């Protein structure tokens, strides 16, 4: 928190850059809940991320997303940050 006041319910949103693929399980965040998007941040889910498709019989089925489908990662910090406080957040990618 580079400001001089209390930061409540802090969130950090980080899009996965073009030309790289998120490495599953690599996101970490001190004091945070990590959620993932496969639709450029329109919606988020805990891991494993799922989506719905129609199978060959026309039935709706739920499928787990693969790491290469992750477009955005969000860290929801579970603590308020006083002025000068910080937390370490990270994830790894593989260059395509």
mmCIF file of N, CA, C and O in Angstrom:
data_model
loop_
_atom_site.group_PDB
_atom_site.id
_atom_site.type_symbol
_atom_site.label_atom_id
_atom_site.label_comp_id
_atom_site.label_asym_id
_atom_site.label_seq_id
_atom_site.Cartn_x
_atom_site.Cartn_y
_atom_site.Cartn_z
ATOM 1 N N UNK A 1 0.849 -1.160 0.000
ATOM 2 C CA UNK A 1 0.000 0.000 0.000
ATOM 3 C C UNK A 1 0.899 1.228 0.000
ATOM 4 O O UNK A 1 1.424 1.624 1.033
ATOM 5 N N UNK A 2 1.062 1.836 -1.145
ATOM 6 C CA UNK A 2 1.926 3.005 -1.279
ATOM 7 C C UNK A 2 1.246 4.278 -0.788
ATOM 8 O O UNK A 2 1.887 5.311 -0.668
ATOM 9 N N UNK A 3 -0.058 4.193 -0.487
ATOM 10 C CA UNK A 3 -0.772 5.368 -0.008
ATOM 11 C C UNK A 3 -0.546 5.604 1.468
ATOM 12 O O UNK A 3 0.223 4.910 2.121
ATOM 13 N N UNK A 4 -1.272 6.587 2.007
ATOM 14 C CA UNK A 4 -1.110 6.900 3.421
ATOM 15 C C UNK A 4 -2.327 6.508 4.252
ATOM 16 O O UNK A 4 -2.417 6.834 5.432
ATOM 17 N N UNK A 5 -3.268 5.793 3.641
ATOM 18 C CA UNK A 5 -4.466 5.360 4.350
ATOM 19 C C UNK A 5 -4.611 3.853 4.321
ATOM 20 O O UNK A 5 -3.824 3.135 3.697
ATOM 21 N N UNK A 6 -5.624 3.360 4.993
ATOM 22 C CA UNK A 6 -5.933 1.944 5.049
ATOM 23 C C UNK A 6 -6.535 1.486 3.720
ATOM 24 O O UNK A 6 -7.448 2.125 3.197
ATOM 25 N N UNK A 7 -6.032 0.401 3.173
ATOM 26 C CA UNK A 7 -6.600 -0.197 1.965
ATOM 27 C C UNK A 7 -7.460 -1.376 2.406
ATOM 28 O O UNK A 7 -6.946 -2.345 2.973
ATOM 29 N N UNK A 8 -8.776 -1.275 2.185
ATOM 30 C CA UNK A 8 -9.686 -2.339 2.596
ATOM 31 C C UNK A 8 -10.058 -3.204 1.404
ATOM 32 O O UNK A 8 -10.205 -2.710 0.290
ATOM 33 N N UNK A 9 -10.180 -4.488 1.646
ATOM 34 C CA UNK A 9 -10.548 -5.475 0.635
ATOM 35 C C UNK A 9 -9.717 -5.328 -0.643
ATOM 36 O O UNK A 9 -10.251 -5.251 -1.749
ATOM 37 N N UNK A 10 -8.390 -5.293 -0.518
ATOM 38 C CA UNK A 10 -7.565 -5.100 -1.711
ATOM 39 C C UNK A 10 -7.648 -6.289 -2.666
ATOM 40 O O UNK A 10 -7.758 -7.439 -2.237
ATOM 41 N N UNK A 11 -7.617 -5.973 -3.949
ATOM 42 C CA UNK A 11 -7.594 -6.972 -5.016
ATOM 43 C C UNK A 11 -6.519 -6.583 -6.015
ATOM 44 O O UNK A 11 -6.314 -5.404 -6.282
ATOM 45 N N UNK A 12 -5.886 -7.597 -6.580
ATOM 46 C CA UNK A 12 -4.917 -7.389 -7.649
ATOM 47 C C UNK A 12 -5.365 -8.251 -8.815
ATOM 48 O O UNK A 12 -5.593 -9.457 -8.659
ATOM 49 N N UNK A 13 -5.505 -7.637 -9.985
ATOM 50 C CA UNK A 13 -5.919 -8.340 -11.196
ATOM 51 C C UNK A 13 -4.765 -8.294 -12.182
ATOM 52 O O UNK A 13 -4.237 -7.219 -12.473
ATOM 53 N N UNK A 14 -4.381 -9.456 -12.697
ATOM 54 C CA UNK A 14 -3.236 -9.527 -13.604
ATOM 55 C C UNK A 14 -3.593 -10.375 -14.826
ATOM 56 O O UNK A 14 -3.734 -11.594 -14.721
ATOM 57 N N UNK A 15 -3.744 -9.754 -15.993
ATOM 58 C CA UNK A 15 -3.980 -10.518 -17.220
ATOM 59 C C UNK A 15 -2.734 -11.319 -17.585
ATOM 60 O O UNK A 15 -1.608 -10.873 -17.357
ATOM 61 N N UNK A 16 -2.944 -12.481 -18.161
ATOM 62 C CA UNK A 16 -1.840 -13.287 -18.675
ATOM 63 C C UNK A 16 -1.403 -12.642 -19.988
ATOM 64 O O UNK A 16 -2.213 -12.485 -20.905
ATOM 65 N N UNK A 17 -0.143 -12.268 -20.116
ATOM 66 C CA UNK A 17 0.313 -11.595 -21.338
ATOM 67 C C UNK A 17 0.210 -12.498 -22.573
ATOM 68 O O UNK A 17 0.314 -13.721 -22.476
ATOM 69 N N UNK A 18 0.042 -11.876 -23.721
ATOM 70 C CA UNK A 18 0.040 -12.614 -24.983
ATOM 71 C C UNK A 18 1.398 -13.278 -25.171
ATOM 72 O O UNK A 18 2.431 -12.753 -24.742
ATOM 73 N N UNK A 19 1.385 -14.452 -25.767
ATOM 74 C CA UNK A 19 2.630 -15.152 -26.075
ATOM 75 C C UNK A 19 3.160 -16.031 -24.960
ATOM 76 O O UNK A 19 4.229 -16.619 -25.086
ATOM 77 N N UNK A 20 2.404 -16.117 -23.856
ATOM 78 C CA UNK A 20 2.791 -16.995 -22.760
ATOM 79 C C UNK A 20 1.578 -17.782 -22.282
ATOM 80 O O UNK A 20 0.435 -17.398 -22.527
ATOM 81 N N UNK A 21 1.833 -18.881 -21.577
ATOM 82 C CA UNK A 21 0.781 -19.720 -21.021
ATOM 83 C C UNK A 21 0.994 -19.855 -19.522
ATOM 84 O O UNK A 21 2.113 -20.136 -19.073
ATOM 85 N N UNK A 22 -0.063 -19.667 -18.768
ATOM 86 C CA UNK A 22 -0.021 -19.838 -17.317
ATOM 87 C C UNK A 22 0.375 -21.271 -16.975
ATOM 88 O O UNK A 22 -0.100 -22.217 -17.600
ATOM 89 N N UNK A 23 1.234 -21.443 -15.994
ATOM 90 C CA UNK A 23 1.615 -22.774 -15.511
ATOM 91 C C UNK A 23 0.705 -23.118 -14.340
ATOM 92 O O UNK A 23 0.719 -22.436 -13.305
ATOM 93 N N UNK A 24 -0.105 -24.154 -14.528
ATOM 94 C CA UNK A 24 -1.089 -24.555 -13.523
ATOM 95 C C UNK A 24 -0.433 -24.771 -12.170
ATOM 96 O O UNK A 24 0.638 -25.366 -12.062
ATOM 97 N N UNK A 25 -1.086 -24.248 -11.137
ATOM 98 C CA UNK A 25 -0.621 -24.427 -9.774
ATOM 99 C C UNK A 25 0.474 -23.473 -9.337
ATOM 100 O O UNK A 25 0.930 -23.539 -8.200
ATOM 101 N N UNK A 26 0.901 -22.584 -10.221
ATOM 102 C CA UNK A 26 2.026 -21.708 -9.881
ATOM 103 C C UNK A 26 1.616 -20.412 -9.183
ATOM 104 O O UNK A 26 2.457 -19.748 -8.595
ATOM 105 N N UNK A 27 0.344 -20.047 -9.232
ATOM 106 C CA UNK A 27 -0.087 -18.800 -8.588
ATOM 107 C C UNK A 27 -0.024 -18.954 -7.078
ATOM 108 O O UNK A 27 -0.483 -19.948 -6.523
ATOM 109 N N UNK A 28 0.571 -17.972 -6.438
ATOM 110 C CA UNK A 28 0.689 -17.951 -4.984
ATOM 111 C C UNK A 28 0.401 -16.542 -4.502
ATOM 112 O O UNK A 28 0.635 -15.581 -5.229
ATOM 113 N N UNK A 29 -0.073 -16.445 -3.291
ATOM 114 C CA UNK A 29 -0.341 -15.131 -2.746
ATOM 115 C C UNK A 29 -0.521 -15.166 -1.253
ATOM 116 O O UNK A 29 -1.414 -15.842 -0.748
ATOM 117 N N UNK A 30 0.317 -14.446 -0.581
ATOM 118 C CA UNK A 30 0.269 -14.349 0.870
ATOM 119 C C UNK A 30 -1.050 -13.703 1.299
ATOM 120 O O UNK A 30 -1.424 -12.647 0.787
ATOM 121 N N UNK A 31 -1.758 -14.355 2.205
ATOM 122 C CA UNK A 31 -3.020 -13.830 2.749
ATOM 123 C C UNK A 31 -4.061 -13.552 1.664
ATOM 124 O O UNK A 31 -4.775 -12.550 1.731
ATOM 125 N N UNK A 32 -4.133 -14.422 0.643
ATOM 126 C CA UNK A 32 -5.065 -14.122 -0.443
ATOM 127 C C UNK A 32 -5.798 -15.352 -0.943
ATOM 128 O O UNK A 32 -5.331 -16.476 -0.812
ATOM 129 N N UNK A 33 -6.950 -15.082 -1.506
ATOM 130 C CA UNK A 33 -7.720 -16.065 -2.265
ATOM 131 C C UNK A 33 -7.385 -15.802 -3.726
ATOM 132 O O UNK A 33 -7.466 -14.657 -4.184
ATOM 133 N N UNK A 34 -7.048 -16.851 -4.457
ATOM 134 C CA UNK A 34 -6.675 -16.695 -5.866
ATOM 135 C C UNK A 34 -7.787 -17.296 -6.714
ATOM 136 O O UNK A 34 -8.185 -18.441 -6.514
ATOM 137 N N UNK A 35 -8.285 -16.485 -7.648
ATOM 138 C CA UNK A 35 -9.335 -16.940 -8.555
ATOM 139 C C UNK A 35 -8.909 -16.657 -9.989
ATOM 140 O O UNK A 35 -8.060 -15.809 -10.239
ATOM 141 N N UNK A 36 -9.515 -17.391 -10.927
ATOM 142 C CA UNK A 36 -9.040 -17.431 -12.307
ATOM 143 C C UNK A 36 -10.175 -17.142 -13.280
ATOM 144 O O UNK A 36 -11.323 -17.479 -13.022
ATOM 145 N N UNK A 37 -9.806 -16.568 -14.423
ATOM 146 C CA UNK A 37 -10.773 -16.262 -15.478
ATOM 147 C C UNK A 37 -10.317 -16.900 -16.786
ATOM 148 O O UNK A 37 -9.126 -16.914 -17.099
ATOM 149 N N UNK A 38 -11.284 -17.383 -17.543
ATOM 150 C CA UNK A 38 -11.015 -17.862 -18.906
ATOM 151 C C UNK A 38 -11.708 -16.968 -19.937
ATOM 152 O O UNK A 38 -11.684 -17.251 -21.121
ATOM 153 N N UNK A 39 -12.307 -15.864 -19.441
ATOM 154 C CA UNK A 39 -13.025 -14.958 -20.343
ATOM 155 C C UNK A 39 -12.575 -13.503 -20.158
ATOM 156 O O UNK A 39 -13.378 -12.581 -20.152
ATOM 157 N N UNK A 40 -11.260 -13.339 -20.002
ATOM 158 C CA UNK A 40 -10.633 -12.013 -19.899
ATOM 159 C C UNK A 40 -11.175 -11.173 -18.753
ATOM 160 O O UNK A 40 -11.299 -9.964 -18.847
ATOM 161 N N UNK A 41 -11.528 -11.847 -17.659
ATOM 162 C CA UNK A 41 -11.939 -11.130 -16.460
ATOM 163 C C UNK A 41 -13.423 -10.861 -16.331
ATOM 164 O O UNK A 41 -13.844 -10.202 -15.385
ATOM 165 N N UNK A 42 -14.240 -11.376 -17.238
ATOM 166 C CA UNK A 42 -15.689 -11.177 -17.120
ATOM 167 C C UNK A 42 -16.255 -11.967 -15.936
ATOM 168 O O UNK A 42 -17.204 -11.543 -15.288
ATOM 169 N N UNK A 43 -15.644 -13.119 -15.643
ATOM 170 C CA UNK A 43 -16.055 -13.936 -14.497
ATOM 171 C C UNK A 43 -14.831 -14.669 -13.961
ATOM 172 O O UNK A 43 -13.846 -14.856 -14.687
ATOM 173 N N UNK A 44 -14.909 -15.054 -12.695
ATOM 174 C CA UNK A 44 -13.786 -15.726 -12.027
ATOM 175 C C UNK A 44 -14.280 -16.942 -11.274
ATOM 176 O O UNK A 44 -15.424 -16.966 -10.810
ATOM 177 N N UNK A 45 -13.374 -17.932 -11.133
ATOM 178 C CA UNK A 45 -13.672 -19.150 -10.380
ATOM 179 C C UNK A 45 -12.431 -19.590 -9.619
ATOM 180 O O UNK A 45 -11.309 -19.289 -10.009
ATOM 181 N N UNK A 46 -12.677 -20.375 -8.565
ATOM 182 C CA UNK A 46 -11.584 -21.064 -7.912
ATOM 183 C C UNK A 46 -11.057 -22.140 -8.862
ATOM 184 O O UNK A 46 -11.737 -22.534 -9.813
ATOM 185 N N UNK A 47 -9.839 -22.618 -8.574
ATOM 186 C CA UNK A 47 -9.262 -23.714 -9.364
ATOM 187 C C UNK A 47 -9.832 -25.020 -8.852
ATOM 188 O O UNK A 47 -9.972 -25.169 -7.654
ATOM 189 N N UNK A 48 -10.223 -25.966 -9.693
ATOM 190 C CA UNK A 48 -10.119 -25.924 -11.140
ATOM 191 C C UNK A 48 -11.275 -25.146 -11.768
ATOM 192 O O UNK A 48 -12.422 -25.256 -11.355
ATOM 193 N N UNK A 49 -10.948 -24.378 -12.779
ATOM 194 C CA UNK A 49 -11.935 -23.598 -13.519
ATOM 195 C C UNK A 49 -12.706 -24.557 -14.429
ATOM 196 O O UNK A 49 -12.124 -25.447 -15.046
ATOM 197 N N UNK A 50 -14.012 -24.372 -14.499
ATOM 198 C CA UNK A 50 -14.841 -25.216 -15.364
ATOM 199 C C UNK A 50 -15.683 -24.342 -16.290
ATOM 200 O O UNK A 50 -15.889 -23.156 -16.031
ATOM 201 N N UNK A 51 -16.143 -24.965 -17.353
ATOM 202 C CA UNK A 51 -17.058 -24.300 -18.273
ATOM 203 C C UNK A 51 -18.006 -25.346 -18.841
ATOM 204 O O UNK A 51 -17.774 -26.552 -18.712
ATOM 205 N N UNK A 52 -19.086 -24.896 -19.458
ATOM 206 C CA UNK A 52 -20.111 -25.795 -19.966
ATOM 207 C C UNK A 52 -20.106 -25.799 -21.488
ATOM 208 O O UNK A 52 -20.018 -24.739 -22.114
ATOM 209 N N UNK A 53 -20.178 -27.001 -22.054
ATOM 210 C CA UNK A 53 -20.261 -27.172 -23.512
ATOM 211 C C UNK A 53 -21.298 -28.246 -23.815
ATOM 212 O O UNK A 53 -21.683 -29.008 -22.931
ATOM 213 N N UNK A 54 -21.706 -28.305 -25.076
ATOM 214 C CA UNK A 54 -22.594 -29.388 -25.519
ATOM 215 C C UNK A 54 -21.732 -30.509 -26.079
ATOM 216 O O UNK A 54 -20.848 -30.279 -26.891
ATOM 217 N N UNK A 55 -22.035 -31.736 -25.651
ATOM 218 C CA UNK A 55 -21.297 -32.875 -26.179
ATOM 219 C C UNK A 55 -21.911 -33.331 -27.504
ATOM 220 O O UNK A 55 -22.845 -32.702 -28.019
ATOM 221 N N UNK A 56 -21.407 -34.408 -28.042
ATOM 222 C CA UNK A 56 -21.872 -34.906 -29.340
ATOM 223 C C UNK A 56 -23.350 -35.275 -29.332
ATOM 224 O O UNK A 56 -24.012 -35.260 -30.370
ATOM 225 N N UNK A 57 -23.899 -35.582 -28.153
ATOM 226 C CA UNK A 57 -25.320 -35.923 -28.027
ATOM 227 C C UNK A 57 -26.198 -34.696 -27.781
ATOM 228 O O UNK A 57 -27.399 -34.824 -27.576
ATOM 229 N N UNK A 58 -25.581 -33.511 -27.744
ATOM 230 C CA UNK A 58 -26.329 -32.280 -27.513
ATOM 231 C C UNK A 58 -26.590 -31.987 -26.050
ATOM 232 O O UNK A 58 -27.311 -31.048 -25.729
ATOM 233 N N UNK A 59 -26.012 -32.776 -25.156
ATOM 234 C CA UNK A 59 -26.201 -32.574 -23.733
ATOM 235 C C UNK A 59 -25.170 -31.565 -23.210
ATOM 236 O O UNK A 59 -24.025 -31.549 -23.667
ATOM 237 N N UNK A 60 -25.588 -30.749 -22.247
ATOM 238 C CA UNK A 60 -24.656 -29.826 -21.612
ATOM 239 C C UNK A 60 -23.801 -30.599 -20.610
ATOM 240 O O UNK A 60 -24.327 -31.340 -19.777
ATOM 241 N N UNK A 61 -22.499 -30.434 -20.728
ATOM 242 C CA UNK A 61 -21.568 -31.091 -19.805
ATOM 243 C C UNK A 61 -20.577 -30.063 -19.278
ATOM 244 O O UNK A 61 -20.269 -29.081 -19.949
ATOM 245 N N UNK A 62 -20.093 -30.297 -18.080
ATOM 246 C CA UNK A 62 -19.105 -29.423 -17.464
ATOM 247 C C UNK A 62 -17.719 -29.996 -17.723
ATOM 248 O O UNK A 62 -17.485 -31.189 -17.527
ATOM 249 N N UNK A 63 -16.816 -29.127 -18.179
ATOM 250 C CA UNK A 63 -15.458 -29.532 -18.548
ATOM 251 C C UNK A 63 -14.481 -28.657 -17.760
ATOM 252 O O UNK A 63 -14.725 -27.471 -17.554
ATOM 253 N N UNK A 64 -13.366 -29.255 -17.325
ATOM 254 C CA UNK A 64 -12.322 -28.475 -16.659
ATOM 255 C C UNK A 64 -11.491 -27.737 -17.700
ATOM 256 O O UNK A 64 -11.079 -28.316 -18.699
ATOM 257 N N UNK A 65 -11.252 -26.473 -17.437
ATOM 258 C CA UNK A 65 -10.389 -25.672 -18.314
ATOM 259 C C UNK A 65 -8.941 -26.128 -18.138
ATOM 260 O O UNK A 65 -8.543 -26.597 -17.078
ATOM 261 N N UNK A 66 -8.164 -25.965 -19.189
ATOM 262 C CA UNK A 66 -6.743 -26.251 -19.122
ATOM 263 C C UNK A 66 -5.996 -24.954 -18.822
ATOM 264 O O UNK A 66 -6.526 -23.851 -19.005
ATOM 265 N N UNK A 67 -4.769 -25.088 -18.357
ATOM 266 C CA UNK A 67 -3.987 -23.907 -17.960
ATOM 267 C C UNK A 67 -3.842 -22.908 -19.099
ATOM 268 O O UNK A 67 -3.822 -21.702 -18.864
ATOM 269 N N UNK A 68 -3.764 -23.387 -20.329
ATOM 270 C CA UNK A 68 -3.593 -22.470 -21.460
ATOM 271 C C UNK A 68 -4.844 -21.633 -21.731
ATOM 272 O O UNK A 68 -4.785 -20.663 -22.484
ATOM 273 N N UNK A 69 -5.948 -21.962 -21.095
ATOM 274 C CA UNK A 69 -7.182 -21.199 -21.268
ATOM 275 C C UNK A 69 -7.286 -20.036 -20.279
ATOM 276 O O UNK A 69 -8.146 -19.168 -20.427
ATOM 277 N N UNK A 70 -6.433 -19.997 -19.264
ATOM 278 C CA UNK A 70 -6.493 -18.940 -18.253
ATOM 279 C C UNK A 70 -6.059 -17.620 -18.886
ATOM 280 O O UNK A 70 -4.983 -17.522 -19.468
ATOM 281 N N UNK A 71 -6.911 -16.616 -18.759
ATOM 282 C CA UNK A 71 -6.627 -15.305 -19.343
ATOM 283 C C UNK A 71 -6.279 -14.254 -18.296
ATOM 284 O O UNK A 71 -5.613 -13.272 -18.602
ATOM 285 N N UNK A 72 -6.751 -14.455 -17.060
ATOM 286 C CA UNK A 72 -6.572 -13.450 -16.018
ATOM 287 C C UNK A 72 -6.557 -14.140 -14.659
ATOM 288 O O UNK A 72 -7.289 -15.099 -14.442
ATOM 289 N N UNK A 73 -5.728 -13.613 -13.758
ATOM 290 C CA UNK A 73 -5.683 -14.105 -12.385
ATOM 291 C C UNK A 73 -6.003 -12.938 -11.457
ATOM 292 O O UNK A 73 -5.551 -11.811 -11.684
ATOM 293 N N UNK A 74 -6.810 -13.218 -10.422
ATOM 294 C CA UNK A 74 -7.157 -12.186 -9.442
ATOM 295 C C UNK A 74 -6.813 -12.697 -8.041
ATOM 296 O O UNK A 74 -7.157 -13.820 -7.684
ATOM 297 N N UNK A 75 -6.134 -11.844 -7.294
ATOM 298 C CA UNK A 75 -5.847 -12.114 -5.888
ATOM 299 C C UNK A 75 -6.766 -11.232 -5.067
ATOM 300 O O UNK A 75 -6.753 -10.011 -5.205
ATOM 301 N N UNK A 76 -7.560 -11.844 -4.206
ATOM 302 C CA UNK A 76 -8.397 -11.105 -3.267
ATOM 303 C C UNK A 76 -7.724 -11.235 -1.903
ATOM 304 O O UNK A 76 -7.776 -12.304 -1.281
ATOM 305 N N UNK A 77 -7.090 -10.171 -1.477
ATOM 306 C CA UNK A 77 -6.400 -10.224 -0.193
ATOM 307 C C UNK A 77 -7.415 -10.336 0.935
ATOM 308 O O UNK A 77 -8.453 -9.672 0.911
ATOM 309 N N UNK A 78 -7.113 -11.188 1.882
ATOM 310 C CA UNK A 78 -8.020 -11.471 2.989
ATOM 311 C C UNK A 78 -7.701 -10.618 4.215
ATOM 312 O O UNK A 78 -8.247 -10.853 5.291
ATOM 313 N N UNK A 79 -6.826 -9.647 4.029
ATOM 314 C CA UNK A 79 -6.459 -8.716 5.101
ATOM 315 C C UNK A 79 -6.480 -7.306 4.539
ATOM 316 O O UNK A 79 -6.275 -7.096 3.338
ATOM 317 N N UNK A 80 -6.742 -6.341 5.396
ATOM 318 C CA UNK A 80 -6.608 -4.940 5.013
ATOM 319 C C UNK A 80 -5.132 -4.576 5.073
ATOM 320 O O UNK A 80 -4.373 -5.155 5.853
ATOM 321 N N UNK A 81 -4.707 -3.636 4.253
ATOM 322 C CA UNK A 81 -3.309 -3.220 4.231
ATOM 323 C C UNK A 81 -3.171 -1.815 4.783
ATOM 324 O O UNK A 81 -3.757 -0.868 4.259
ATOM 325 N N UNK A 82 -2.382 -1.703 5.832
ATOM 326 C CA UNK A 82 -2.057 -0.397 6.385
ATOM 327 C C UNK A 82 -1.097 0.304 5.421
ATOM 328 O O UNK A 82 -0.476 -0.335 4.566
ATOM 329 N N UNK A 83 -0.969 1.590 5.540
ATOM 330 C CA UNK A 83 -0.001 2.345 4.738
ATOM 331 C C UNK A 83 1.376 1.702 4.899
ATOM 332 O O UNK A 83 1.804 1.403 6.014
ATOM 333 N N UNK A 84 2.027 1.428 3.796
ATOM 334 C CA UNK A 84 3.353 0.825 3.813
ATOM 335 C C UNK A 84 3.364 -0.694 3.838
ATOM 336 O O UNK A 84 4.406 -1.303 3.617
ATOM 337 N N UNK A 85 2.209 -1.340 4.104
ATOM 338 C CA UNK A 85 2.145 -2.803 4.098
ATOM 339 C C UNK A 85 2.258 -3.331 2.678
ATOM 340 O O UNK A 85 1.890 -2.659 1.703
ATOM 341 N N UNK A 86 2.734 -4.570 2.568
ATOM 342 C CA UNK A 86 2.804 -5.213 1.254
ATOM 343 C C UNK A 86 2.610 -6.711 1.411
ATOM 344 O O UNK A 86 2.749 -7.258 2.512
ATOM 345 N N UNK A 87 2.275 -7.368 0.328
ATOM 346 C CA UNK A 87 2.158 -8.817 0.254
ATOM 347 C C UNK A 87 2.793 -9.251 -1.060
ATOM 348 O O UNK A 87 2.772 -8.507 -2.048
ATOM 349 N N UNK A 88 3.332 -10.464 -1.071
ATOM 350 C CA UNK A 88 3.956 -10.985 -2.289
ATOM 351 C C UNK A 88 2.959 -11.870 -3.024
ATOM 352 O O UNK A 88 2.393 -12.795 -2.449
ATOM 353 N N UNK A 89 2.762 -11.575 -4.309
ATOM 354 C CA UNK A 89 1.869 -12.326 -5.187
ATOM 355 C C UNK A 89 2.671 -12.729 -6.412
ATOM 356 O O UNK A 89 3.456 -11.934 -6.922
ATOM 357 N N UNK A 90 2.434 -13.940 -6.913
ATOM 358 C CA UNK A 90 3.211 -14.365 -8.082
ATOM 359 C C UNK A 90 2.519 -15.482 -8.839
ATOM 360 O O UNK A 90 1.637 -16.145 -8.323
ATOM 361 N N UNK A 91 2.937 -15.641 -10.084
ATOM 362 C CA UNK A 91 2.575 -16.795 -10.892
ATOM 363 C C UNK A 91 3.658 -16.975 -11.938
ATOM 364 O O UNK A 91 4.447 -16.066 -12.214
ATOM 365 N N UNK A 92 3.706 -18.164 -12.515
ATOM 366 C CA UNK A 92 4.704 -18.457 -13.550
ATOM 367 C C UNK A 92 3.999 -18.726 -14.865
ATOM 368 O O UNK A 92 2.851 -19.181 -14.890
ATOM 369 N N UNK A 93 4.720 -18.434 -15.938
ATOM 370 C CA UNK A 93 4.226 -18.693 -17.275
ATOM 371 C C UNK A 93 5.310 -19.404 -18.079
ATOM 372 O O UNK A 93 6.477 -19.394 -17.717
ATOM 373 N N UNK A 94 4.870 -19.992 -19.166
ATOM 374 C CA UNK A 94 5.790 -20.613 -20.131
ATOM 375 C C UNK A 94 5.663 -19.832 -21.426
ATOM 376 O O UNK A 94 4.549 -19.542 -21.897
ATOM 377 N N UNK A 95 6.800 -19.470 -22.009
ATOM 378 C CA UNK A 95 6.789 -18.739 -23.268
ATOM 379 C C UNK A 95 6.361 -19.703 -24.362
ATOM 380 O O UNK A 95 6.906 -20.817 -24.477
ATOM 381 N N UNK A 96 5.403 -19.275 -25.162
ATOM 382 C CA UNK A 96 4.896 -20.133 -26.257
ATOM 383 C C UNK A 96 5.880 -20.217 -27.397
ATOM 384 O O UNK A 96 6.672 -19.363 -27.642
#
